Coordinates of C-alpha atoms in Angstrom, one line a residue:
M1 CA 207.9 104.0 68.0
T2 CA 211.1 104.1 70.0
Y3 CA 209.8 103.0 73.4
I4 CA 207.2 100.8 75.0
A5 CA 204.9 101.8 77.9
L6 CA 203.2 99.5 80.5
R7 CA 200.4 101.1 82.5
P8 CA 199.8 99.4 85.9
M9 CA 196.4 98.2 87.0
G10 CA 194.3 101.1 88.3
Y11 CA 195.7 104.6 88.3
G12 CA 199.3 105.7 87.9
E13 CA 201.8 106.8 85.4
P14 CA 203.0 104.1 82.8
Y15 CA 206.5 102.6 83.0
T16 CA 208.5 103.3 79.9
R17 CA 211.5 101.6 78.3
S18 CA 213.5 102.7 75.3
I19 CA 213.6 99.9 72.8
G20 CA 214.3 101.3 69.4
S21 CA 215.6 104.6 68.1
V22 CA 214.8 107.3 65.6
Q23 CA 216.8 105.5 63.0
A24 CA 215.5 102.0 63.9
P25 CA 212.0 102.4 65.4
V26 CA 209.8 99.5 66.6
N27 CA 207.2 98.9 63.9
K28 CA 206.0 95.4 64.8
M29 CA 205.1 93.8 68.1
L30 CA 203.8 90.3 68.9
P31 CA 203.4 88.3 72.2
V32 CA 205.1 84.9 71.9
A33 CA 205.4 82.3 74.7
G34 CA 205.1 84.9 77.5
K35 CA 207.6 87.4 75.9
L36 CA 207.1 90.4 73.6
W37 CA 208.8 90.2 70.2
C38 CA 209.6 93.6 68.8
G39 CA 210.6 94.2 65.2
S40 CA 213.2 97.1 65.2
Q41 CA 214.6 97.8 61.7
N42 CA 216.1 94.4 60.6
S43 CA 216.4 93.0 64.2
I44 CA 214.1 91.3 66.7
K45 CA 214.3 92.4 70.3
I46 CA 212.6 90.1 72.8
I47 CA 211.3 91.9 75.9
N48 CA 210.4 90.4 79.3
P49 CA 207.0 92.0 80.1
L50 CA 207.6 91.7 83.8
T51 CA 210.9 93.4 84.0
L52 CA 210.6 95.4 80.7
S53 CA 214.2 94.4 80.0
T54 CA 215.5 93.3 76.6
E55 CA 216.6 89.7 77.1
V56 CA 217.6 88.7 73.5
T57 CA 218.4 90.6 70.3
F58 CA 219.1 89.0 67.0
Q59 CA 219.3 90.1 63.3
V60 CA 216.8 88.6 60.9
T61 CA 218.8 89.9 57.9
S62 CA 222.1 91.6 57.6
N63 CA 220.6 94.1 55.2
A64 CA 219.6 97.1 57.4
N65 CA 217.3 98.4 54.6
R66 CA 215.0 95.4 55.0
C67 CA 212.8 96.1 58.0
I68 CA 210.5 93.6 59.7
Q69 CA 207.3 93.5 57.6
C70 CA 205.2 90.8 59.3
I71 CA 205.4 88.6 62.4
V72 CA 203.0 85.8 63.2
S73 CA 203.2 82.8 65.6
S74 CA 201.7 79.4 66.1
G75 CA 202.7 77.0 68.8
Q76 CA 206.5 76.9 69.1
G77 CA 207.1 78.6 65.7
V78 CA 207.4 82.3 64.8
W79 CA 207.2 83.3 61.1
I80 CA 208.9 86.5 60.0
A81 CA 209.0 88.3 56.7
T82 CA 211.0 91.4 55.9
T83 CA 210.4 94.2 53.4
Q84 CA 211.5 93.7 49.8
S85 CA 211.8 89.9 50.4
S86 CA 210.1 86.9 48.8
K87 CA 211.1 84.6 51.6
V88 CA 209.5 83.9 55.0
M89 CA 211.7 82.8 57.9
L90 CA 210.8 80.4 60.7
Y91 CA 212.3 80.8 64.2
H92 CA 211.8 78.8 67.4
A93 CA 209.6 80.5 69.9
T94 CA 211.7 79.7 73.0
S95 CA 215.2 78.8 71.8
Y96 CA 215.1 81.6 69.2
E97 CA 216.9 79.3 66.8
F98 CA 216.6 80.0 63.1
L99 CA 214.8 76.9 61.7
M100 CA 214.3 77.5 58.0
D101 CA 213.3 79.9 55.3
V102 CA 210.8 79.3 52.6
S103 CA 210.8 81.0 49.2
I104 CA 207.5 81.8 47.6
A105 CA 208.9 82.9 44.2
Q106 CA 208.5 79.6 42.3
A107 CA 204.9 79.1 43.5
V108 CA 204.0 82.7 42.5
A109 CA 205.6 82.2 39.1
Q110 CA 203.5 79.1 38.5
K111 CA 200.3 81.1 39.1
L112 CA 201.5 83.9 36.7
H113 CA 202.6 81.6 33.9
S114 CA 199.6 82.6 31.7
A115 CA 199.9 86.3 32.3
D116 CA 201.2 88.8 29.8
D117 CA 205.0 88.7 29.6
I118 CA 205.5 92.3 30.6
I119 CA 203.2 92.0 33.6
R120 CA 204.7 88.7 34.7
Q121 CA 208.3 90.0 34.5
H122 CA 207.3 93.2 36.4
K123 CA 205.6 91.2 39.2
A124 CA 208.5 88.8 39.5
A125 CA 211.1 91.6 39.7
C126 CA 209.1 93.4 42.4
L127 CA 207.9 90.3 44.3
R128 CA 207.7 90.6 48.0
I129 CA 205.6 89.4 50.9
T130 CA 202.9 91.9 52.1
A131 CA 200.8 89.9 54.6
L132 CA 201.0 86.8 56.8
M133 CA 198.4 85.0 58.8
V134 CA 198.0 81.6 60.6
C135 CA 194.8 79.7 60.2
K136 CA 193.9 76.0 60.3
D137 CA 197.5 74.8 60.6
L138 CA 198.4 76.8 57.5
L139 CA 200.5 79.9 57.0
W140 CA 198.7 82.2 54.6
V141 CA 200.9 84.5 52.6
G142 CA 199.8 87.6 50.7
T143 CA 202.2 88.9 48.0
S144 CA 202.8 92.1 46.0
A145 CA 201.9 90.1 42.9
G146 CA 198.3 89.5 44.2
V147 CA 198.9 85.8 44.6
I148 CA 197.8 84.2 47.9
L149 CA 199.7 81.1 49.0
T150 CA 199.4 78.6 51.8
I151 CA 202.2 76.7 53.6
P152 CA 201.6 73.7 55.9
M153 CA 203.2 74.5 59.2
P154 CA 205.6 71.9 60.5
R155 CA 205.1 70.5 64.0
I156 CA 207.6 72.2 66.3
T157 CA 208.4 71.0 69.8
S158 CA 210.9 72.2 72.4
M159 CA 213.4 69.8 71.0
T160 CA 213.0 70.8 67.3
T161 CA 216.1 71.9 65.5
R162 CA 216.9 73.1 62.0
A163 CA 218.3 69.7 61.0
S164 CA 215.0 68.0 61.9
L165 CA 212.8 69.9 59.5
T166 CA 212.2 69.7 55.8
V167 CA 211.0 72.7 53.7
P168 CA 207.2 72.4 53.2
V169 CA 205.5 72.7 49.8
V170 CA 204.1 76.1 48.9
T171 CA 200.7 76.1 47.2
G172 CA 199.2 79.1 45.3
L173 CA 195.5 79.6 45.4
V174 CA 193.4 79.8 42.2
Y175 CA 191.9 83.2 43.1
G176 CA 193.8 86.3 44.1
H177 CA 194.2 90.0 43.5
T178 CA 195.5 91.9 40.5
G179 CA 197.7 94.1 42.7
H180 CA 199.0 94.0 46.2
V181 CA 197.4 91.8 48.9
R182 CA 196.8 94.5 51.6
F183 CA 195.8 92.3 54.5
L184 CA 194.7 88.8 55.5
T185 CA 192.4 88.0 58.4
C186 CA 190.0 85.3 59.6
I187 CA 186.8 84.9 61.6
D188 CA 185.2 81.9 63.4
M189 CA 182.1 81.2 61.4
A190 CA 180.4 79.2 64.2
N191 CA 180.6 82.1 66.6
S192 CA 179.5 84.7 64.1
S193 CA 176.5 82.7 63.0
A194 CA 175.5 82.1 66.7
Q195 CA 175.6 85.8 67.4
S196 CA 173.4 86.5 64.4
K197 CA 170.5 84.2 65.6
T198 CA 167.4 86.0 66.6
D199 CA 165.0 83.1 67.0
Q200 CA 165.4 82.3 70.7
S201 CA 162.6 79.8 70.8
R202 CA 164.1 77.7 68.1
C203 CA 167.4 77.7 69.9
S204 CA 165.7 76.7 73.1
D205 CA 163.9 73.8 71.3
Q206 CA 167.2 72.6 69.9
N207 CA 168.8 72.6 73.3
E208 CA 165.9 70.6 74.7
N209 CA 166.1 68.0 72.0
L210 CA 169.8 67.6 72.7
R211 CA 169.1 67.0 76.4
N212 CA 166.5 64.3 75.6
I213 CA 168.9 62.3 73.4
Q214 CA 169.6 59.0 75.3
D215 CA 171.5 57.2 72.6
Q216 CA 175.2 57.5 73.5
P217 CA 176.7 56.8 70.1
R218 CA 174.4 59.3 68.5
R219 CA 175.3 61.9 71.1
A220 CA 179.0 61.3 70.5
S221 CA 178.5 61.7 66.7
M222 CA 176.6 64.9 67.3
A223 CA 179.3 66.2 69.6
A224 CA 182.0 65.5 67.0
T225 CA 179.9 67.3 64.3
M226 CA 179.4 70.3 66.5
A227 CA 183.2 70.4 67.3
T228 CA 183.9 70.3 63.6
L229 CA 181.5 73.1 62.9
A230 CA 183.0 75.2 65.7
T231 CA 186.3 75.2 64.0
R232 CA 185.1 76.4 60.6
M233 CA 186.8 79.6 59.7
L234 CA 186.3 82.3 57.1
V235 CA 189.5 83.6 55.6
I236 CA 189.3 87.1 54.1
S237 CA 191.9 88.8 52.0
G238 CA 191.8 92.5 51.0
G239 CA 193.7 93.9 48.0
D240 CA 193.7 95.7 44.7
G241 CA 191.5 94.1 42.0
Y242 CA 190.4 90.5 41.5
E243 CA 192.2 87.8 39.5
D244 CA 191.4 84.3 38.4
F245 CA 194.8 82.7 37.7
R246 CA 193.3 79.8 35.8
T247 CA 192.9 81.8 32.7
N248 CA 194.2 84.9 30.9
V249 CA 191.3 85.3 28.5
S250 CA 191.1 89.0 27.7
N251 CA 187.7 90.7 27.6
E252 CA 186.3 94.2 27.5
S253 CA 186.2 94.5 31.3
A254 CA 189.8 93.4 31.8
G255 CA 191.7 96.0 33.8
R256 CA 188.6 98.1 34.6
D257 CA 188.6 97.1 38.3
D258 CA 192.3 96.6 38.8
S259 CA 192.5 99.5 41.2
T260 CA 189.2 98.8 43.0
N261 CA 189.6 97.3 46.4
H262 CA 188.2 93.8 46.7
L263 CA 187.6 91.3 49.5
L264 CA 188.0 87.6 48.7
L265 CA 186.5 85.0 51.1
W266 CA 187.3 81.3 51.6
Q267 CA 185.6 78.8 53.9
V268 CA 188.2 76.7 55.6

């Protein structure tokens, strides 16, 4: 994509603005703090959605062959990964300052320590980030090695600078994929379970019971419990094969499902 289009409310032709080019198309877009971040080749272009003008442009990497692969945001932080890279970079959402980069290579190597030498060396040589997602104050990272990692996100304010941050610890999950992690997504478990209820009378009875509760401490406790349940999430990864990184015991079925797509689910 080399341009963006904004269609006015109602009828009318869309307004268009050229952002990228044939050589450097726009392949990623994300709304951040009232602006639109566009990944064009190895650069980020920040667009004002009201004027459709490019306000800021900066390079994420000097290597023009490494395009923007993933962009996710949380609060005042924007996490970016490029193709063919095993590092994720953090930028400030409003000052656009580069804050830190985090390498996932060591954490992946630890999960692959029991793998066959040839497989381990191949995955290490080709290691790159394939998916990013933010959930529960964690940055979830999918990799070409099949390893899924989590990174605790630092608290970022309008005054946060690079010098005030320390590099967080990267943790690899026990379960992952044999091949590439194709995507990461999440769903609110409380909302999905509420939508699936069909017993309306039971729901009505529960609401009536809640209204009849007179004990304030008990009501406060129940409210806290309901708030906790409301924030329960289900994280889903999709990728090639399934891998338990705790063991490398070979068996007859090893390798049989390596090319079969699998979904892995975590309650968070």
